[in-house]
Amino acid sequence: MLIVLSLTICCCIGMIALVLTKPSVKAKGHALSIYWVPVFAGALVLLFTGVLPFSHVWESFTANTAVNPIKVLVLFLSMTVQSVFLDEAGFFKYLASKVLEKANSNQLVLFACLYLLVSVLTVFTSNDIIILTFTPFICYFAKNAKIDPMPYLFAEFVAANTWSMALIIGNPTNIYLATTNGIDFAAYLKVMFIPTVVGGIVAFGVLYLIFAKRLKKPIEGVSKEEPIKEKKLMIIGLAHLSLCVLLLTVSSYIGIEMWLITLGFAVSLMFLAVLYRLVAGHGGYTVKGSIKRLPYEIIPFVLSMFVLVLALDESGFGEFVSGYLSGKNSVMKYGVSSFLVSNIMNNIPMSVLFSSILSNAPEAAHKGDVYAAIVGSNLGAFFTPMGALAGIMWSGILKKSGVRFNYLMFIKYGVAVSVPTLVATLLTLYIELGI
């Protein structure tokens, strides 16, 4: 166990170092992300030294579970391609210009409206979808309005990763931890709704205190309507995304897994876009741009992290840690530890690891511990950029959009907002469960 644990820690330290210093390198004029390299190297060491048999990895990757790594990747990339497609069609620039046209000069009102809108949409969709969809919109909006985009961008990120706790479908980590521990949709909602509301209110309050001074400045930009590059393709893209989100919302009722839904819509969108290109004779760059902009580096990262977590699980690490986290105040222990571990190995692999740990927890407090780990997996996303895949993606979008941003800034705001939000949410959960 010590060998596997030491290797995992070294890989995570290497990954964090790259994210904070040099997350990408240039090759033939293109920036290639390399934050995943240490983790990938660690996974190869485990496999080729025989510490973890290939057969065990194959069984894990083909298992029929909610957060099978292959399913996670398909879900994430399928939603990404739909969002990027809309961006390539000119939807976000157009939407930003129309909103700015209707907006008044009160930034505080706009800030509150954005937070509320993202919160509501996240509850019924998922945090990754909202972040990938709204981040380009906010960047374009702020540029046209000549205002500081950071208050709106961070509010969007915090809202998406706080209100994603409300429903079981809000985050893949919710699905994995809940379903593998026998918690259904209704039972989940009954417990998590009130803690989510408390956490969401606290998060907004802290955000307001941080950014209030900046938001007092009036909007000086003049609205300039951006033309839609491909109107028909935009309509096709919006129809696909809307129907996809609708089916994702009811996926647990209709018995279709989310990754199958998103894959189906992504394939359908690309097929219709190519067909449109053949008939109309234009619009091909939209498809090409969407495929080109996909974050392919996510694939080796997710698969490698799952290999490391699997090795830890088979070494008995889960049973060992469970002995320390269980017992008195276990809700607080699981909540805080999952929150911190998410920022070491990312919240999706953390959920797999903590599922193993939770399987060894005493039955009396087991369900409360599961909910606490779910809280940590969501709120850990805005503690540091490593907390969730969306954090790394979000950071990349900002840099490509020319927004002045660095990881130290993320951590400064993240610590200020996530810590009080975590404490308030866990305390509410603790009181509600009466443990």
Coordinates of C-alpha atoms in Angstrom, one line a residue:
M1 CA 0.0 0.0 0.0
L2 CA 2.8 2.4 0.8
I3 CA 4.4 2.0 -2.7
V4 CA 1.1 2.7 -4.5
L5 CA 0.3 5.6 -2.1
S6 CA 3.7 7.2 -2.5
L7 CA 3.5 6.9 -6.3
T8 CA 0.0 8.4 -6.4
I9 CA 1.2 11.3 -4.2
C10 CA 4.2 12.0 -6.4
C11 CA 2.0 12.0 -9.5
C12 CA -0.5 14.4 -8.0
I13 CA 2.3 16.7 -6.9
G14 CA 3.7 16.7 -10.4
M15 CA 0.3 17.4 -11.9
I16 CA -0.4 20.3 -9.6
A17 CA 3.1 21.7 -10.3
L18 CA 2.5 21.7 -14.0
V19 CA -1.0 23.2 -13.7
L20 CA 0.4 26.1 -11.7
T21 CA 3.5 26.7 -13.7
K22 CA 3.5 25.3 -17.2
P23 CA 0.2 23.5 -18.1
S24 CA 0.9 23.5 -21.8
V25 CA 3.7 23.6 -24.4
K26 CA 3.7 24.9 -28.0
A27 CA 4.1 22.4 -30.9
K28 CA 3.7 23.6 -34.5
G29 CA 2.0 26.8 -33.3
H30 CA -0.6 24.9 -31.2
A31 CA -0.7 24.9 -27.4
L32 CA -0.8 21.3 -26.0
S33 CA -1.8 20.7 -22.4
I34 CA 0.7 18.5 -20.5
Y35 CA -0.8 18.6 -16.9
W36 CA -1.8 15.0 -17.3
V37 CA 1.7 13.6 -18.1
P38 CA 2.8 12.8 -14.5
V39 CA -0.4 10.9 -13.8
F40 CA -0.2 9.0 -17.1
A41 CA 3.4 8.1 -16.3
G42 CA 2.4 6.8 -12.9
A43 CA -0.4 4.7 -14.4
L44 CA 2.1 3.1 -16.8
V45 CA 4.5 2.3 -14.0
L46 CA 1.7 0.5 -12.1
L47 CA 0.7 -1.5 -15.1
F48 CA 4.1 -2.5 -16.5
T49 CA 5.6 -3.4 -13.1
G50 CA 2.7 -5.8 -12.5
V51 CA 1.5 -3.9 -9.3
L52 CA -1.9 -3.6 -11.0
P53 CA -2.8 -6.4 -13.5
F54 CA -4.1 -5.3 -16.9
S55 CA -7.1 -7.6 -16.4
H56 CA -8.3 -5.7 -13.3
V57 CA -8.1 -2.4 -15.2
W58 CA -10.0 -3.8 -18.1
E59 CA -12.8 -5.1 -15.8
S60 CA -13.0 -1.6 -14.2
F61 CA -13.1 0.2 -17.5
T62 CA -15.9 -2.0 -18.8
A63 CA -18.0 -2.3 -15.6
N64 CA -21.6 -1.3 -15.8
T65 CA -21.5 1.5 -13.2
A66 CA -22.7 5.1 -13.3
V67 CA -19.2 6.6 -13.4
N68 CA -17.3 4.1 -15.5
P69 CA -14.4 6.2 -16.8
I70 CA -15.3 5.5 -20.4
K71 CA -18.9 6.7 -19.8
V72 CA -17.6 9.8 -18.0
L73 CA -15.4 10.7 -21.0
V74 CA -18.2 10.2 -23.5
L75 CA -20.6 12.3 -21.4
F76 CA -18.1 15.1 -20.9
L77 CA -16.9 15.2 -24.5
S78 CA -20.4 14.9 -26.0
M79 CA -21.7 17.8 -24.1
T80 CA -18.5 19.8 -24.9
V81 CA -18.9 19.3 -28.6
Q82 CA -22.5 20.6 -28.5
S83 CA -21.5 23.7 -26.6
V84 CA -18.5 24.4 -28.8
F85 CA -20.6 23.9 -31.9
L86 CA -22.9 26.7 -30.8
D87 CA -19.9 28.9 -30.1
E88 CA -18.6 28.2 -33.6
A89 CA -22.0 29.1 -35.1
G90 CA -21.8 32.5 -33.4
F91 CA -24.5 31.9 -30.8
F92 CA -22.7 33.2 -27.7
K93 CA -21.5 36.4 -29.3
Y94 CA -25.0 37.1 -30.6
L95 CA -26.6 36.4 -27.2
A96 CA -24.1 38.5 -25.4
S97 CA -24.8 41.5 -27.6
K98 CA -28.6 41.1 -27.2
V99 CA -28.4 40.9 -23.4
L100 CA -26.2 44.0 -23.3
E101 CA -28.7 45.8 -25.5
K102 CA -31.4 45.2 -22.9
A103 CA -29.3 45.7 -19.8
N104 CA -29.2 48.9 -17.7
S105 CA -26.1 50.4 -16.0
N106 CA -26.6 48.6 -12.7
Q107 CA -23.9 45.9 -12.5
L108 CA -25.2 44.6 -9.1
V109 CA -28.6 43.7 -10.6
L110 CA -26.9 42.0 -13.5
F111 CA -24.6 40.1 -11.1
A112 CA -27.5 38.8 -9.0
C113 CA -29.5 37.9 -12.1
L114 CA -26.6 35.9 -13.6
Y115 CA -26.1 34.0 -10.3
L116 CA -29.8 33.2 -10.1
L117 CA -30.0 32.1 -13.7
V118 CA -27.0 29.8 -13.5
S119 CA -28.2 28.4 -10.2
V120 CA -31.6 27.5 -11.6
L121 CA -30.3 26.0 -14.8
T122 CA -27.6 24.0 -12.9
V123 CA -30.3 22.4 -10.7
F124 CA -32.0 20.9 -13.7
T125 CA -29.1 20.2 -15.9
S126 CA -25.5 19.8 -14.7
N127 CA -22.6 22.0 -13.6
D128 CA -20.3 21.1 -16.5
I129 CA -23.0 21.9 -19.1
I130 CA -23.6 25.3 -17.6
I131 CA -19.9 26.2 -17.3
L132 CA -19.1 25.2 -20.8
T133 CA -22.1 27.0 -22.2
F134 CA -22.1 30.2 -20.2
T135 CA -18.4 31.0 -19.9
P136 CA -17.9 32.1 -23.5
F137 CA -21.1 34.1 -23.2
I138 CA -19.9 36.0 -20.1
C139 CA -16.5 36.7 -21.8
Y140 CA -18.2 38.2 -24.9
F141 CA -20.7 40.1 -22.7
A142 CA -18.0 41.7 -20.5
K143 CA -15.9 42.6 -23.5
N144 CA -18.8 44.4 -25.2
A145 CA -19.9 46.1 -22.0
K146 CA -16.3 47.1 -21.2
I147 CA -16.6 45.8 -17.6
D148 CA -14.5 43.5 -15.5
P149 CA -15.5 39.9 -16.3
M150 CA -14.1 38.2 -13.2
P151 CA -17.0 38.9 -10.8
Y152 CA -19.4 37.3 -13.3
L153 CA -17.1 34.5 -14.3
F154 CA -16.4 33.4 -10.8
A155 CA -20.0 33.8 -9.7
E156 CA -21.0 31.6 -12.6
F157 CA -18.4 28.9 -11.6
V158 CA -19.4 29.0 -7.9
A159 CA -23.1 28.9 -8.6
A160 CA -22.7 26.0 -11.0
N161 CA -20.7 24.0 -8.5
T162 CA -22.9 24.8 -5.5
W163 CA -26.4 24.3 -6.8
S164 CA -25.3 21.1 -8.6
M165 CA -25.7 19.4 -5.2
A166 CA -29.5 19.9 -5.3
L167 CA -30.4 17.0 -7.6
I168 CA -28.7 13.7 -8.2
I169 CA -28.2 14.6 -11.9
G170 CA -26.3 17.8 -11.2
N171 CA -22.9 16.3 -11.1
P172 CA -21.5 12.9 -12.2
T173 CA -20.0 12.6 -8.7
N174 CA -23.5 12.8 -7.3
I175 CA -24.7 10.0 -9.5
Y176 CA -21.8 7.7 -8.7
L177 CA -21.7 8.2 -4.9
A178 CA -25.5 8.1 -4.5
T179 CA -26.4 5.2 -6.8
T180 CA -23.5 2.9 -5.6
N181 CA -24.8 3.5 -2.0
G182 CA -28.5 2.8 -2.8
I183 CA -29.8 6.3 -2.7
D184 CA -32.5 7.1 -5.3
F185 CA -33.7 10.4 -6.9
A186 CA -36.4 11.2 -4.3
A187 CA -34.4 10.3 -1.3
Y188 CA -31.5 12.3 -2.5
L189 CA -33.6 15.4 -3.1
K190 CA -35.2 15.1 0.3
V191 CA -31.9 15.3 2.1
M192 CA -29.8 17.6 -0.1
F193 CA -32.2 20.4 -1.0
I194 CA -32.0 22.4 2.2
P195 CA -28.2 22.1 2.6
T196 CA -27.9 23.2 -1.1
V197 CA -30.1 26.3 -0.5
V198 CA -28.1 27.3 2.6
G199 CA -24.8 26.7 0.8
G200 CA -26.0 28.7 -2.3
I201 CA -27.0 31.7 -0.1
V202 CA -23.8 31.7 1.8
A203 CA -21.8 31.5 -1.4
F204 CA -23.6 34.5 -3.0
G205 CA -23.1 36.5 0.2
V206 CA -19.4 36.0 0.2
L207 CA -19.2 36.7 -3.6
Y208 CA -21.0 40.0 -3.0
L209 CA -18.6 41.0 -0.3
I210 CA -15.6 40.2 -2.5
F211 CA -16.8 42.0 -5.7
A212 CA -19.2 44.7 -4.4
K213 CA -16.8 47.5 -5.0
R214 CA -16.1 46.5 -8.6
L215 CA -19.8 46.0 -9.3
K216 CA -20.6 49.6 -8.3
K217 CA -19.1 50.9 -11.5
P218 CA -21.6 51.6 -14.3
I219 CA -21.7 49.8 -17.6
E220 CA -20.0 52.0 -20.2
G221 CA -20.0 49.9 -23.2
V222 CA -22.3 50.4 -26.1
S223 CA -24.3 47.5 -27.4
K224 CA -23.2 46.2 -30.8
E225 CA -25.1 43.4 -32.2
E226 CA -22.9 40.5 -33.4
P227 CA -24.1 38.7 -36.5
I228 CA -24.9 35.0 -36.4
K229 CA -22.4 33.2 -38.6
E230 CA -24.6 30.2 -39.4
K231 CA -28.3 30.8 -38.4
K232 CA -29.6 27.5 -39.5
L233 CA -26.8 25.6 -37.9
M234 CA -27.3 27.6 -34.7
I235 CA -31.0 26.6 -34.6
I236 CA -30.0 22.9 -35.2
G237 CA -27.4 23.2 -32.4
L238 CA -29.9 24.8 -29.9
A239 CA -32.5 22.2 -30.7
H240 CA -30.1 19.4 -30.0
L241 CA -28.8 21.0 -26.8
S242 CA -32.3 21.8 -25.5
L243 CA -33.6 18.3 -26.1
C244 CA -30.4 16.7 -24.7
V245 CA -30.8 18.7 -21.5
L246 CA -34.4 17.8 -21.2
L247 CA -33.7 14.1 -21.6
L248 CA -30.8 14.3 -19.1
T249 CA -33.2 15.8 -16.6
V250 CA -35.6 12.8 -16.8
S251 CA -32.9 10.1 -17.6
S252 CA -33.4 8.4 -14.3
Y253 CA -37.1 8.0 -15.0
I254 CA -36.9 6.7 -18.5
G255 CA -34.1 4.3 -17.7
I256 CA -31.5 5.6 -20.3
E257 CA -28.0 6.4 -19.0
M258 CA -26.8 10.0 -19.4
W259 CA -23.8 9.1 -21.5
L260 CA -25.9 7.4 -24.1
I261 CA -28.2 10.4 -24.4
T262 CA -25.3 12.9 -24.8
L263 CA -23.5 10.6 -27.3
G264 CA -26.7 10.2 -29.4
F265 CA -27.2 14.0 -29.6
A266 CA -23.6 14.7 -30.4
V267 CA -23.5 12.2 -33.2
S268 CA -26.8 13.4 -34.5
L269 CA -25.6 17.0 -34.4
M270 CA -22.4 16.3 -36.3
F271 CA -24.3 14.2 -38.9
L272 CA -26.9 16.9 -39.6
A273 CA -24.2 19.6 -39.7
V274 CA -22.2 17.6 -42.3
L275 CA -25.4 16.9 -44.3
Y276 CA -26.2 20.7 -44.2
R277 CA -22.6 21.4 -45.5
L278 CA -23.2 19.0 -48.5
V279 CA -26.6 20.5 -49.3
A280 CA -25.9 24.2 -48.6
G281 CA -22.3 24.3 -49.7
H282 CA -21.1 26.2 -46.6
G283 CA -20.8 25.8 -42.8
G284 CA -18.2 23.2 -42.8
Y285 CA -15.8 25.2 -40.6
T286 CA -18.4 24.9 -37.8
V287 CA -18.0 21.1 -37.7
K288 CA -14.3 21.3 -38.2
G289 CA -13.8 23.9 -35.5
S290 CA -16.0 22.0 -33.0
I291 CA -14.0 18.8 -33.4
K292 CA -10.7 20.6 -33.4
R293 CA -11.4 22.5 -30.1
L294 CA -12.4 19.4 -28.1
P295 CA -10.2 18.9 -25.0
Y296 CA -8.6 15.6 -26.0
E297 CA -6.0 15.8 -23.2
I298 CA -8.9 15.0 -20.8
I299 CA -8.8 11.4 -22.1
P300 CA -5.4 10.3 -20.8
F301 CA -6.0 12.3 -17.6
V302 CA -9.2 10.6 -16.6
L303 CA -8.1 7.1 -17.6
S304 CA -4.8 7.5 -15.7
M305 CA -6.4 8.8 -12.6
F306 CA -8.8 5.8 -12.5
V307 CA -5.8 3.4 -12.7
L308 CA -4.2 5.1 -9.7
V309 CA -7.4 5.0 -7.7
L310 CA -8.0 1.4 -8.6
A311 CA -4.5 0.5 -7.4
L312 CA -5.1 2.3 -4.1
D313 CA -8.4 0.5 -3.7
E314 CA -6.9 -2.9 -4.2
S315 CA -4.1 -2.2 -1.8
G316 CA -6.5 -1.9 1.0
F317 CA -6.3 1.9 1.3
G318 CA -10.0 2.4 1.4
E319 CA -10.5 0.1 4.5
F320 CA -7.5 1.8 6.2
V321 CA -8.8 5.3 5.8
S322 CA -12.4 4.4 6.7
G323 CA -11.2 3.5 10.2
Y324 CA -10.1 7.1 10.7
L325 CA -13.1 8.9 9.1
S326 CA -15.8 6.8 10.7
G327 CA -17.2 7.3 14.2
K328 CA -18.0 10.6 16.0
N329 CA -18.5 13.6 13.7
S330 CA -18.1 11.4 10.6
V331 CA -20.2 13.7 8.5
M332 CA -17.8 16.6 9.0
K333 CA -14.8 14.3 8.5
Y334 CA -16.0 12.9 5.2
G335 CA -17.1 16.3 4.0
V336 CA -13.8 18.0 4.7
S337 CA -11.6 15.1 3.6
S338 CA -13.5 14.7 0.2
F339 CA -13.3 18.4 -0.3
L340 CA -9.5 18.4 0.2
V341 CA -8.9 15.1 -1.7
S342 CA -10.9 16.5 -4.7
N343 CA -8.2 19.1 -5.1
I344 CA -5.4 16.5 -5.0
M345 CA -6.7 14.0 -7.5
N346 CA -9.9 15.7 -9.0
N347 CA -13.4 15.1 -7.8
I348 CA -14.3 12.2 -10.2
P349 CA -11.5 9.9 -9.2
M350 CA -12.0 11.0 -5.6
S351 CA -15.6 9.8 -5.8
V352 CA -14.5 6.4 -6.9
L353 CA -11.9 6.2 -4.1
F354 CA -14.4 7.4 -1.5
S355 CA -17.0 4.9 -2.6
S356 CA -14.5 2.2 -1.6
I357 CA -13.8 4.0 1.7
L358 CA -17.6 4.4 2.4
S359 CA -18.2 0.7 1.8
N360 CA -16.3 0.1 5.0
A361 CA -18.2 2.7 7.0
P362 CA -20.6 1.7 9.9
E363 CA -24.2 1.2 8.6
A364 CA -25.6 3.6 11.3
A365 CA -24.0 6.7 9.8
H366 CA -23.3 5.4 6.3
K367 CA -25.9 7.5 4.4
G368 CA -24.9 10.7 6.2
D369 CA -21.3 10.1 5.2
V370 CA -22.3 9.6 1.6
Y371 CA -24.1 12.9 1.5
A372 CA -21.1 14.6 3.1
A373 CA -18.7 13.2 0.5
I374 CA -21.1 14.5 -2.2
V375 CA -21.0 18.0 -0.7
G376 CA -17.2 17.9 -0.7
S377 CA -17.0 16.6 -4.3
N378 CA -19.1 19.6 -5.5
L379 CA -17.7 22.4 -3.4
G380 CA -14.1 21.2 -3.8
A381 CA -14.4 22.3 -7.5
F382 CA -14.0 26.0 -6.6
F383 CA -11.3 25.6 -3.9
T384 CA -8.5 25.2 -6.4
P385 CA -8.4 24.6 -10.2
M386 CA -7.7 20.9 -9.6
G387 CA -11.0 20.3 -7.9
A388 CA -12.8 19.4 -11.1
L389 CA -12.3 18.9 -14.8
A390 CA -14.5 21.9 -15.4
G391 CA -12.1 24.0 -13.4
I392 CA -9.2 23.2 -15.8
M393 CA -11.5 23.6 -18.8
W394 CA -12.9 26.9 -17.4
S395 CA -9.4 28.3 -16.9
G396 CA -8.5 27.3 -20.5
I397 CA -11.5 29.1 -21.9
L398 CA -10.6 32.3 -20.0
K399 CA -7.1 32.3 -21.4
K400 CA -8.2 31.7 -24.9
S401 CA -10.8 34.6 -24.5
G402 CA -8.0 37.0 -23.4
V403 CA -9.3 37.3 -19.8
R404 CA -6.6 38.3 -17.4
F405 CA -6.5 35.3 -15.0
N406 CA -4.1 33.0 -13.2
Y407 CA -4.3 30.1 -10.8
L408 CA -3.2 32.0 -7.8
M409 CA -6.2 34.3 -8.4
F410 CA -8.5 31.3 -8.6
I411 CA -7.2 30.0 -5.3
K412 CA -7.5 33.4 -3.6
Y413 CA -11.2 33.7 -4.5
G414 CA -11.7 29.9 -4.1
V415 CA -10.6 29.7 -0.5
A416 CA -12.6 32.8 0.4
V417 CA -15.8 31.4 -1.0
S418 CA -15.5 27.6 -0.7
V419 CA -14.5 27.4 3.0
P420 CA -17.5 29.2 4.5
T421 CA -19.8 27.6 2.0
L422 CA -18.5 24.1 2.9
V423 CA -18.9 24.8 6.7
A424 CA -22.4 26.1 6.3
T425 CA -23.5 23.3 4.1
L426 CA -22.1 20.5 6.2
L427 CA -23.5 22.0 9.4
T428 CA -26.9 22.2 7.9
L429 CA -26.6 18.6 6.7
Y430 CA -25.4 17.5 10.2
I431 CA -28.4 19.2 11.9
E432 CA -30.9 17.9 9.4
L433 CA -29.8 14.3 9.7
G434 CA -29.5 14.6 13.5
I435 CA -26.4 12.5 13.6

